[in-house]
């Protein structure tokens, strides 16, 4: 296959746009370290661009062409929609997810042992557990105290914040550990986050857990919640620090959460900048993709269908039937990342059918694993249509699969939207170190992903 190189295809103006776009994207990453924070930032930006909360908009009667509305689903997923001429004709949808692999605190996380205060965690999504040791970490999330007050917690990402840490075994004593399989070198129960060590303020206490007691006092003083309130909290451990330029040429971005916020931000920018269209435009930002798209904020719930039904209900009967007709007539880019060729690990890829770094947005006819298990498997007619859209808009694009057939694989939200009868194909950014605490994308590919989504919505 002949691959194009984004850097060789763009002119000076578009070259400058790549770096301007990347700066905005990196700012989005810094503000959206969790799915809750992403949802908050997406809605903030959408409101600045004239989007109105769906329920409020419907109080003024049925929606009309050009109306811009958003749905906030449980503060953990969102939908942006720009009304077209006839919703029943279907929508152009770009569907991404905003959750990423991480560590979640357990319900009873805090304990003291050997003069150290630690937090028990449960990893979320597919991770290599050893990658989470010996790096600076942060915590973000919410807690409800006994008075019912929602408390936002953020530790580790502000300039003057302390960070947290998970230890690894010193090399001098690692003979047995090093003999294990890589997947067994660190167990899930060893991913314990160090949060304190100081027992000075509790030295006169009769408690045997002076370090823990000091941490609880600090939590009470700053955040006004107690140990029992951990039981009703959502607290996520993520790598500390901001997104960073990579390379002397600053051509790449290292950050937590590229999967799938690189596609989510591209979808957000695309719908905000798309020109007027007779077709209804929709950008989805789903939660829970990394654990199977389950739960009431995941794509497998009915919040999109219910949203469309509520729009039809404002102007007549048969709302749910019409919502399903609308979805069956829709065309979808399932916006999720794929793997790029890594010269350090060539053995897992079939290079004739793999994406390249800098090769533009990646189009995948199917994902799944091995015998296309769990795949949507887009049809040729829709692929032809998408190819024409991209070529007409001078989008640099490539095709690729997620590794060799028998090597493994992965899935996206594509099959969920396809079950309505919609035309769906996977389309997203090729990246390196996927699911690592810090992942890597090309600025050229991130920008071309945005350009592809915008062209699709405008076509």
GROMACS .gro file of C-alpha atoms in nm:
model
  459
    1UNK     CA    1   0.000   0.000   0.000
    2UNK     CA    2   0.120   0.350  -0.081
    3UNK     CA    3   0.105   0.572   0.228
    4UNK     CA    4   0.094   0.949   0.219
    5UNK     CA    5   0.279   1.156   0.475
    6UNK     CA    6   0.077   1.442   0.626
    7UNK     CA    7   0.386   1.658   0.670
    8UNK     CA    8   0.461   1.627   0.298
    9UNK     CA    9   0.104   1.693   0.184
   10UNK     CA   10   0.021   2.017   0.367
   11UNK     CA   11   0.111   2.373   0.269
   12UNK     CA   12   0.256   2.637   0.505
   13UNK     CA   13  -0.085   2.758   0.623
   14UNK     CA   14  -0.204   2.408   0.711
   15UNK     CA   15   0.133   2.327   0.868
   16UNK     CA   16   0.079   2.620   1.106
   17UNK     CA   17  -0.279   2.503   1.170
   18UNK     CA   18  -0.148   2.165   1.285
   19UNK     CA   19   0.047   2.326   1.568
   20UNK     CA   20  -0.230   2.573   1.656
   21UNK     CA   21  -0.482   2.290   1.673
   22UNK     CA   22  -0.245   2.079   1.884
   23UNK     CA   23  -0.204   2.357   2.137
   24UNK     CA   24  -0.583   2.371   2.186
   25UNK     CA   25  -0.598   1.995   2.212
   26UNK     CA   26  -0.324   1.983   2.476
   27UNK     CA   27  -0.513   2.241   2.681
   28UNK     CA   28  -0.824   2.022   2.656
   29UNK     CA   29  -0.625   1.722   2.779
   30UNK     CA   30  -0.493   1.916   3.078
   31UNK     CA   31  -0.845   2.014   3.181
   32UNK     CA   32  -1.003   1.676   3.107
   33UNK     CA   33  -0.806   1.418   3.306
   34UNK     CA   34  -1.125   1.215   3.375
   35UNK     CA   35  -1.454   1.155   3.194
   36UNK     CA   36  -1.633   1.389   3.439
   37UNK     CA   37  -1.385   1.667   3.374
   38UNK     CA   38  -1.407   1.606   2.998
   39UNK     CA   39  -1.786   1.631   3.007
   40UNK     CA   40  -1.765   1.953   3.205
   41UNK     CA   41  -1.517   2.105   2.959
   42UNK     CA   42  -1.708   1.990   2.649
   43UNK     CA   43  -2.030   2.146   2.776
   44UNK     CA   44  -1.853   2.466   2.881
   45UNK     CA   45  -1.708   2.507   2.532
   46UNK     CA   46  -2.038   2.415   2.365
   47UNK     CA   47  -2.231   2.672   2.568
   48UNK     CA   48  -1.983   2.940   2.468
   49UNK     CA   49  -2.059   2.847   2.105
   50UNK     CA   50  -2.434   2.885   2.150
   51UNK     CA   51  -2.545   2.532   2.242
   52UNK     CA   52  -2.845   2.515   2.477
   53UNK     CA   53  -2.939   2.238   2.719
   54UNK     CA   54  -3.192   2.010   2.548
   55UNK     CA   55  -3.467   2.024   2.811
   56UNK     CA   56  -3.455   2.404   2.821
   57UNK     CA   57  -3.464   2.425   2.442
   58UNK     CA   58  -3.771   2.199   2.418
   59UNK     CA   59  -3.961   2.418   2.663
   60UNK     CA   60  -3.983   2.671   2.381
   61UNK     CA   61  -4.141   2.421   2.144
   62UNK     CA   62  -4.013   2.181   1.877
   63UNK     CA   63  -3.657   2.227   1.757
   64UNK     CA   64  -3.599   2.379   1.413
   65UNK     CA   65  -3.317   2.376   1.163
   66UNK     CA   66  -3.004   2.539   1.300
   67UNK     CA   67  -3.090   2.489   1.667
   68UNK     CA   68  -2.789   2.372   1.869
   69UNK     CA   69  -2.855   2.161   2.178
   70UNK     CA   70  -2.658   1.947   2.420
   71UNK     CA   71  -2.738   1.660   2.654
   72UNK     CA   72  -2.544   1.614   2.977
   73UNK     CA   73  -2.582   1.247   3.068
   74UNK     CA   74  -2.498   1.181   3.434
   75UNK     CA   75  -2.208   1.432   3.418
   76UNK     CA   76  -2.005   1.151   3.255
   77UNK     CA   77  -2.110   1.151   2.889
   78UNK     CA   78  -2.257   1.409   2.652
   79UNK     CA   79  -2.420   1.463   2.314
   80UNK     CA   80  -2.399   1.775   2.096
   81UNK     CA   81  -2.657   1.809   1.820
   82UNK     CA   82  -2.715   2.067   1.545
   83UNK     CA   83  -3.063   2.031   1.397
   84UNK     CA   84  -3.100   1.983   1.026
   85UNK     CA   85  -3.399   2.007   0.795
   86UNK     CA   86  -3.562   1.672   0.873
   87UNK     CA   87  -3.443   1.464   1.168
   88UNK     CA   88  -3.633   1.162   1.039
   89UNK     CA   89  -3.390   1.141   0.748
   90UNK     CA   90  -3.114   1.048   0.991
   91UNK     CA   91  -2.805   1.214   1.128
   92UNK     CA   92  -2.434   1.235   1.061
   93UNK     CA   93  -2.280   1.110   1.383
   94UNK     CA   94  -1.923   1.114   1.508
   95UNK     CA   95  -1.914   0.890   1.815
   96UNK     CA   96  -1.617   0.883   2.052
   97UNK     CA   97  -1.551   0.794   2.416
   98UNK     CA   98  -1.400   1.008   2.690
   99UNK     CA   99  -1.306   0.745   2.949
  100UNK     CA  100  -0.950   0.611   2.959
  101UNK     CA  101  -0.762   0.335   3.144
  102UNK     CA  102  -0.681   0.440   3.499
  103UNK     CA  103  -0.688   0.327   3.863
  104UNK     CA  104  -1.003   0.371   4.074
  105UNK     CA  105  -0.996   0.389   4.454
  106UNK     CA  106  -1.172   0.103   4.627
  107UNK     CA  107  -1.465   0.174   4.860
  108UNK     CA  108  -1.245   0.130   5.168
  109UNK     CA  109  -0.909   0.244   5.035
  110UNK     CA  110  -0.713   0.408   5.316
  111UNK     CA  111  -0.485   0.208   5.546
  112UNK     CA  112  -0.151   0.236   5.728
  113UNK     CA  113   0.132  -0.013   5.729
  114UNK     CA  114   0.503   0.022   5.814
  115UNK     CA  115   0.476   0.398   5.876
  116UNK     CA  116   0.315   0.456   5.535
  117UNK     CA  117  -0.041   0.562   5.451
  118UNK     CA  118  -0.169   0.399   5.132
  119UNK     CA  119  -0.479   0.376   4.915
  120UNK     CA  120  -0.611   0.051   4.768
  121UNK     CA  121  -0.705   0.068   4.398
  122UNK     CA  122  -0.884  -0.133   4.132
  123UNK     CA  123  -0.756  -0.085   3.777
  124UNK     CA  124  -1.008   0.026   3.513
  125UNK     CA  125  -0.983  -0.101   3.156
  126UNK     CA  126  -0.697  -0.285   2.993
  127UNK     CA  127  -0.366  -0.187   3.151
  128UNK     CA  128  -0.016  -0.323   3.187
  129UNK     CA  129  -0.001  -0.302   3.565
  130UNK     CA  130   0.376  -0.264   3.589
  131UNK     CA  131   0.353   0.065   3.392
  132UNK     CA  132   0.172   0.234   3.681
  133UNK     CA  133   0.455   0.198   3.931
  134UNK     CA  134   0.729   0.455   3.998
  135UNK     CA  135   0.561   0.747   3.820
  136UNK     CA  136   0.402   1.069   3.960
  137UNK     CA  137   0.027   1.029   4.007
  138UNK     CA  138  -0.274   1.253   4.069
  139UNK     CA  139  -0.627   1.197   4.202
  140UNK     CA  140  -0.943   1.355   4.061
  141UNK     CA  141  -1.308   1.292   4.139
  142UNK     CA  142  -1.602   1.363   4.365
  143UNK     CA  143  -1.706   1.269   4.719
  144UNK     CA  144  -2.035   1.324   4.900
  145UNK     CA  145  -2.005   1.394   5.272
  146UNK     CA  146  -2.268   1.306   5.530
  147UNK     CA  147  -2.438   1.645   5.484
  148UNK     CA  148  -2.493   1.555   5.118
  149UNK     CA  149  -2.249   1.813   4.985
  150UNK     CA  150  -2.069   1.724   4.662
  151UNK     CA  151  -1.695   1.780   4.704
  152UNK     CA  152  -1.460   1.802   4.409
  153UNK     CA  153  -1.119   1.650   4.476
  154UNK     CA  154  -0.811   1.737   4.272
  155UNK     CA  155  -0.462   1.652   4.398
  156UNK     CA  156  -0.143   1.638   4.197
  157UNK     CA  157  -0.194   1.848   3.887
  158UNK     CA  158  -0.165   2.205   4.013
  159UNK     CA  159   0.182   2.359   4.008
  160UNK     CA  160   0.227   2.351   4.388
  161UNK     CA  161   0.046   2.022   4.452
  162UNK     CA  162   0.219   1.715   4.592
  163UNK     CA  163   0.193   1.405   4.374
  164UNK     CA  164   0.119   1.046   4.471
  165UNK     CA  165   0.322   0.734   4.396
  166UNK     CA  166   0.312   0.353   4.362
  167UNK     CA  167   0.634   0.175   4.454
  168UNK     CA  168   0.811  -0.098   4.262
  169UNK     CA  169   1.058  -0.353   4.396
  170UNK     CA  170   1.423  -0.254   4.392
  171UNK     CA  171   1.634  -0.432   4.130
  172UNK     CA  172   1.864  -0.573   4.399
  173UNK     CA  173   1.582  -0.789   4.540
  174UNK     CA  174   1.392  -0.858   4.218
  175UNK     CA  175   1.525  -1.203   4.134
  176UNK     CA  176   1.187  -1.375   4.183
  177UNK     CA  177   0.989  -1.087   4.037
  178UNK     CA  178   1.204  -1.076   3.723
  179UNK     CA  179   1.152  -1.449   3.671
  180UNK     CA  180   0.776  -1.402   3.642
  181UNK     CA  181   0.585  -1.335   3.324
  182UNK     CA  182   0.559  -0.962   3.251
  183UNK     CA  183   0.184  -0.964   3.324
  184UNK     CA  184   0.251  -1.111   3.669
  185UNK     CA  185   0.540  -0.888   3.776
  186UNK     CA  186   0.297  -0.650   3.948
  187UNK     CA  187  -0.042  -0.773   4.069
  188UNK     CA  188  -0.358  -0.568   4.094
  189UNK     CA  189  -0.342  -0.582   4.473
  190UNK     CA  190   0.007  -0.431   4.467
  191UNK     CA  191  -0.113  -0.111   4.299
  192UNK     CA  192  -0.133   0.072   4.631
  193UNK     CA  193  -0.095   0.448   4.616
  194UNK     CA  194   0.130   0.619   4.870
  195UNK     CA  195  -0.047   0.920   5.018
  196UNK     CA  196   0.145   0.997   5.338
  197UNK     CA  197   0.427   0.923   5.581
  198UNK     CA  198   0.429   1.204   5.844
  199UNK     CA  199   0.325   1.102   6.197
  200UNK     CA  200   0.466   1.405   6.384
  201UNK     CA  201   0.130   1.572   6.447
  202UNK     CA  202  -0.013   1.255   6.595
  203UNK     CA  203   0.279   1.151   6.815
  204UNK     CA  204   0.082   1.214   7.133
  205UNK     CA  205  -0.214   1.010   7.008
  206UNK     CA  206  -0.285   0.664   7.147
  207UNK     CA  207  -0.375   0.542   6.797
  208UNK     CA  208  -0.158   0.281   6.627
  209UNK     CA  209  -0.222   0.452   6.290
  210UNK     CA  210  -0.076   0.797   6.340
  211UNK     CA  211   0.014   0.850   5.972
  212UNK     CA  212  -0.333   0.752   5.857
  213UNK     CA  213  -0.492   0.971   6.124
  214UNK     CA  214  -0.285   1.267   6.007
  215UNK     CA  215  -0.398   1.211   5.647
  216UNK     CA  216  -0.761   1.193   5.755
  217UNK     CA  217  -0.721   1.518   5.949
  218UNK     CA  218  -0.573   1.689   5.644
  219UNK     CA  219  -0.860   1.558   5.427
  220UNK     CA  220  -1.112   1.682   5.682
  221UNK     CA  221  -0.949   2.026   5.703
  222UNK     CA  222  -0.920   2.078   5.327
  223UNK     CA  223  -1.214   1.886   5.180
  224UNK     CA  224  -1.453   1.840   5.474
  225UNK     CA  225  -1.516   1.469   5.436
  226UNK     CA  226  -1.432   1.170   5.654
  227UNK     CA  227  -1.307   0.816   5.602
  228UNK     CA  228  -1.656   0.669   5.579
  229UNK     CA  229  -1.732   0.902   5.287
  230UNK     CA  230  -1.487   0.714   5.065
  231UNK     CA  231  -1.765   0.454   5.037
  232UNK     CA  232  -1.976   0.694   4.827
  233UNK     CA  233  -1.697   0.849   4.622
  234UNK     CA  234  -1.569   0.834   4.265
  235UNK     CA  235  -1.197   0.898   4.285
  236UNK     CA  236  -0.966   0.821   3.994
  237UNK     CA  237  -0.588   0.793   3.994
  238UNK     CA  238  -0.421   0.920   3.676
  239UNK     CA  239  -0.067   1.026   3.581
  240UNK     CA  240   0.022   1.369   3.715
  241UNK     CA  241   0.137   1.648   3.490
  242UNK     CA  242   0.042   1.826   3.170
  243UNK     CA  243   0.051   1.714   2.809
  244UNK     CA  244   0.398   1.769   2.666
  245UNK     CA  245   0.551   1.823   2.323
  246UNK     CA  246   0.773   1.533   2.215
  247UNK     CA  247   1.074   1.551   1.984
  248UNK     CA  248   1.313   1.833   1.910
  249UNK     CA  249   1.073   1.926   1.629
  250UNK     CA  250   0.777   1.920   1.874
  251UNK     CA  251   0.591   1.700   1.625
  252UNK     CA  252   0.429   1.466   1.880
  253UNK     CA  253   0.227   1.486   2.202
  254UNK     CA  254   0.279   1.273   2.514
  255UNK     CA  255  -0.017   1.271   2.752
  256UNK     CA  256  -0.258   1.058   2.947
  257UNK     CA  257  -0.588   0.976   2.776
  258UNK     CA  258  -0.521   1.013   2.403
  259UNK     CA  259  -0.740   0.701   2.385
  260UNK     CA  260  -0.990   0.836   2.314
  261UNK     CA  261  -0.972   1.207   2.384
  262UNK     CA  262  -0.774   1.272   2.066
  263UNK     CA  263  -1.085   1.164   1.873
  264UNK     CA  264  -1.325   1.328   2.119
  265UNK     CA  265  -1.160   1.669   2.084
  266UNK     CA  266  -1.153   1.632   1.706
  267UNK     CA  267  -1.527   1.553   1.711
  268UNK     CA  268  -1.594   1.852   1.936
  269UNK     CA  269  -1.400   2.091   1.712
  270UNK     CA  270  -1.561   1.943   1.401
  271UNK     CA  271  -1.921   2.005   1.508
  272UNK     CA  272  -1.836   2.352   1.641
  273UNK     CA  273  -1.679   2.451   1.309
  274UNK     CA  274  -1.893   2.261   1.061
  275UNK     CA  275  -2.077   2.473   0.806
  276UNK     CA  276  -2.456   2.484   0.762
  277UNK     CA  277  -2.606   2.153   0.661
  278UNK     CA  278  -2.954   2.019   0.585
  279UNK     CA  279  -2.868   1.700   0.773
  280UNK     CA  280  -2.871   1.690   1.153
  281UNK     CA  281  -2.519   1.676   1.295
  282UNK     CA  282  -2.431   1.489   1.614
  283UNK     CA  283  -2.117   1.443   1.823
  284UNK     CA  284  -2.127   1.173   2.089
  285UNK     CA  285  -1.897   1.157   2.390
  286UNK     CA  286  -1.951   0.826   2.567
  287UNK     CA  287  -1.825   0.679   2.893
  288UNK     CA  288  -1.736   0.320   2.988
  289UNK     CA  289  -1.597   0.211   2.648
  290UNK     CA  290  -1.288   0.072   2.815
  291UNK     CA  291  -1.498  -0.178   3.014
  292UNK     CA  292  -1.749  -0.274   2.745
  293UNK     CA  293  -1.965   0.041   2.702
  294UNK     CA  294  -2.188  -0.074   2.989
  295UNK     CA  295  -2.370   0.131   3.254
  296UNK     CA  296  -2.603   0.428   3.223
  297UNK     CA  297  -2.329   0.653   3.083
  298UNK     CA  298  -2.197   0.399   2.832
  299UNK     CA  299  -2.295   0.368   2.468
  300UNK     CA  300  -2.493   0.051   2.539
  301UNK     CA  301  -2.748   0.253   2.738
  302UNK     CA  302  -3.032   0.437   2.566
  303UNK     CA  303  -2.949   0.801   2.632
  304UNK     CA  304  -2.899   0.886   2.263
  305UNK     CA  305  -3.217   0.709   2.159
  306UNK     CA  306  -3.409   0.878   2.442
  307UNK     CA  307  -3.268   1.216   2.344
  308UNK     CA  308  -3.385   1.179   1.984
  309UNK     CA  309  -3.724   1.050   2.101
  310UNK     CA  310  -3.771   1.355   2.324
  311UNK     CA  311  -3.710   1.582   2.024
  312UNK     CA  312  -3.975   1.399   1.822
  313UNK     CA  313  -4.212   1.395   2.121
  314UNK     CA  314  -4.216   1.775   2.125
  315UNK     CA  315  -4.382   1.780   1.784
  316UNK     CA  316  -4.602   1.470   1.767
  317UNK     CA  317  -4.670   1.104   1.842
  318UNK     CA  318  -4.472   0.784   1.776
  319UNK     CA  319  -4.160   0.945   1.919
  320UNK     CA  320  -3.971   0.623   1.996
  321UNK     CA  321  -4.053   0.472   1.658
  322UNK     CA  322  -3.936   0.788   1.483
  323UNK     CA  323  -3.619   0.792   1.691
  324UNK     CA  324  -3.533   0.444   1.572
  325UNK     CA  325  -3.609   0.536   1.212
  326UNK     CA  326  -3.380   0.837   1.252
  327UNK     CA  327  -3.100   0.621   1.389
  328UNK     CA  328  -3.146   0.357   1.120
  329UNK     CA  329  -3.107   0.629   0.855
  330UNK     CA  330  -2.796   0.772   1.019
  331UNK     CA  331  -2.433   0.753   0.908
  332UNK     CA  332  -2.164   0.718   1.170
  333UNK     CA  333  -1.790   0.749   1.213
  334UNK     CA  334  -1.702   0.544   1.520
  335UNK     CA  335  -1.425   0.771   1.640
  336UNK     CA  336  -1.165   0.566   1.821
  337UNK     CA  337  -0.789   0.529   1.804
  338UNK     CA  338  -0.597   0.250   1.635
  339UNK     CA  339  -0.240   0.126   1.647
  340UNK     CA  340   0.046   0.280   1.449
  341UNK     CA  341   0.352   0.087   1.332
  342UNK     CA  342   0.619   0.088   1.601
  343UNK     CA  343   0.966   0.000   1.463
  344UNK     CA  344   1.056  -0.141   1.806
  345UNK     CA  345   0.774  -0.398   1.790
  346UNK     CA  346   0.726  -0.495   1.423
  347UNK     CA  347   0.640  -0.857   1.501
  348UNK     CA  348   0.279  -0.787   1.610
  349UNK     CA  349   0.174  -0.603   1.293
  350UNK     CA  350   0.111  -0.704   0.934
  351UNK     CA  351   0.270  -0.397   0.781
  352UNK     CA  352   0.080  -0.403   0.452
  353UNK     CA  353  -0.237  -0.349   0.655
  354UNK     CA  354  -0.124  -0.127   0.940
  355UNK     CA  355  -0.137   0.249   0.996
  356UNK     CA  356   0.174   0.465   1.003
  357UNK     CA  357   0.258   0.755   1.232
  358UNK     CA  358   0.206   1.067   1.022
  359UNK     CA  359  -0.003   0.877   0.767
  360UNK     CA  360  -0.321   1.069   0.849
  361UNK     CA  361  -0.648   0.955   1.002
  362UNK     CA  362  -0.695   0.576   1.008
  363UNK     CA  363  -0.997   0.405   0.852
  364UNK     CA  364  -1.072   0.052   0.976
  365UNK     CA  365  -1.329  -0.162   0.797
  366UNK     CA  366  -1.345  -0.382   1.105
  367UNK     CA  367  -1.190  -0.414   1.449
  368UNK     CA  368  -1.280  -0.708   1.674
  369UNK     CA  369  -1.039  -0.993   1.739
  370UNK     CA  370  -0.917  -1.292   1.543
  371UNK     CA  371  -1.214  -1.399   1.327
  372UNK     CA  372  -1.357  -1.043   1.341
  373UNK     CA  373  -1.525  -1.131   1.671
  374UNK     CA  374  -1.718  -0.835   1.816
  375UNK     CA  375  -1.671  -0.633   1.498
  376UNK     CA  376  -1.907  -0.408   1.305
  377UNK     CA  377  -1.742  -0.484   0.966
  378UNK     CA  378  -1.850  -0.186   0.753
  379UNK     CA  379  -1.990  -0.246   0.406
  380UNK     CA  380  -1.824  -0.147   0.080
  381UNK     CA  381  -2.093   0.105  -0.016
  382UNK     CA  382  -2.033   0.318   0.294
  383UNK     CA  383  -1.657   0.285   0.270
  384UNK     CA  384  -1.676   0.415  -0.086
  385UNK     CA  385  -1.883   0.711   0.030
  386UNK     CA  386  -1.641   0.798   0.310
  387UNK     CA  387  -1.342   0.767   0.076
  388UNK     CA  388  -1.498   1.015  -0.165
  389UNK     CA  389  -1.569   1.260   0.119
  390UNK     CA  390  -1.211   1.246   0.245
  391UNK     CA  391  -1.054   1.274  -0.100
  392UNK     CA  392  -1.272   1.569  -0.197
  393UNK     CA  393  -1.171   1.753   0.122
  394UNK     CA  394  -0.799   1.673   0.082
  395UNK     CA  395  -0.797   1.464   0.399
  396UNK     CA  396  -0.483   1.253   0.432
  397UNK     CA  397  -0.610   0.910   0.533
  398UNK     CA  398  -0.494   0.550   0.554
  399UNK     CA  399  -0.638   0.208   0.627
  400UNK     CA  400  -0.527  -0.026   0.899
  401UNK     CA  401  -0.607  -0.320   1.124
  402UNK     CA  402  -0.538  -0.363   1.494
  403UNK     CA  403  -0.245  -0.600   1.459
  404UNK     CA  404  -0.195  -0.946   1.312
  405UNK     CA  405  -0.505  -1.164   1.290
  406UNK     CA  406  -0.415  -1.405   1.569
  407UNK     CA  407  -0.226  -1.155   1.783
  408UNK     CA  408  -0.519  -1.003   1.972
  409UNK     CA  409  -0.747  -0.716   1.879
  410UNK     CA  410  -0.995  -0.476   2.029
  411UNK     CA  411  -1.337  -0.319   1.987
  412UNK     CA  412  -1.516   0.013   1.974
  413UNK     CA  413  -1.870   0.147   2.005
  414UNK     CA  414  -1.931   0.082   1.632
  415UNK     CA  415  -2.133  -0.238   1.672
  416UNK     CA  416  -2.371  -0.071   1.920
  417UNK     CA  417  -2.476   0.203   1.679
  418UNK     CA  418  -2.481  -0.041   1.387
  419UNK     CA  419  -2.754  -0.251   1.551
  420UNK     CA  420  -3.001   0.030   1.480
  421UNK     CA  421  -2.928  -0.021   1.110
  422UNK     CA  422  -2.702   0.283   1.079
  423UNK     CA  423  -2.404   0.281   0.845
  424UNK     CA  424  -2.094   0.274   1.066
  425UNK     CA  425  -1.719   0.259   1.012
  426UNK     CA  426  -1.429   0.296   1.255
  427UNK     CA  427  -1.221   0.606   1.192
  428UNK     CA  428  -0.960   0.751   1.427
  429UNK     CA  429  -0.604   0.845   1.511
  430UNK     CA  430  -0.320   0.594   1.493
  431UNK     CA  431  -0.106   0.608   1.806
  432UNK     CA  432   0.182   0.453   1.996
  433UNK     CA  433   0.189   0.314   2.352
  434UNK     CA  434  -0.190   0.278   2.359
  435UNK     CA  435  -0.329   0.218   2.711
  436UNK     CA  436  -0.001   0.314   2.874
  437UNK     CA  437  -0.026   0.579   3.148
  438UNK     CA  438   0.133   0.823   2.902
  439UNK     CA  439   0.047   0.770   2.534
  440UNK     CA  440   0.186   0.920   2.214
  441UNK     CA  441   0.020   1.074   1.907
  442UNK     CA  442   0.144   1.265   1.605
  443UNK     CA  443   0.025   1.624   1.585
  444UNK     CA  444  -0.021   1.574   1.212
  445UNK     CA  445  -0.254   1.277   1.265
  446UNK     CA  446  -0.449   1.453   1.542
  447UNK     CA  447  -0.516   1.747   1.312
  448UNK     CA  448  -0.606   1.526   1.016
  449UNK     CA  449  -0.855   1.341   1.238
  450UNK     CA  450  -1.030   1.672   1.303
  451UNK     CA  451  -1.023   1.756   0.932
  452UNK     CA  452  -1.175   1.415   0.848
  453UNK     CA  453  -1.460   1.450   1.098
  454UNK     CA  454  -1.538   1.803   0.982
  455UNK     CA  455  -1.545   1.692   0.618
  456UNK     CA  456  -1.780   1.405   0.708
  457UNK     CA  457  -2.021   1.634   0.894
  458UNK     CA  458  -2.019   1.893   0.615
  459UNK     CA  459  -2.060   1.651   0.323
   0.00000   0.00000   0.00000
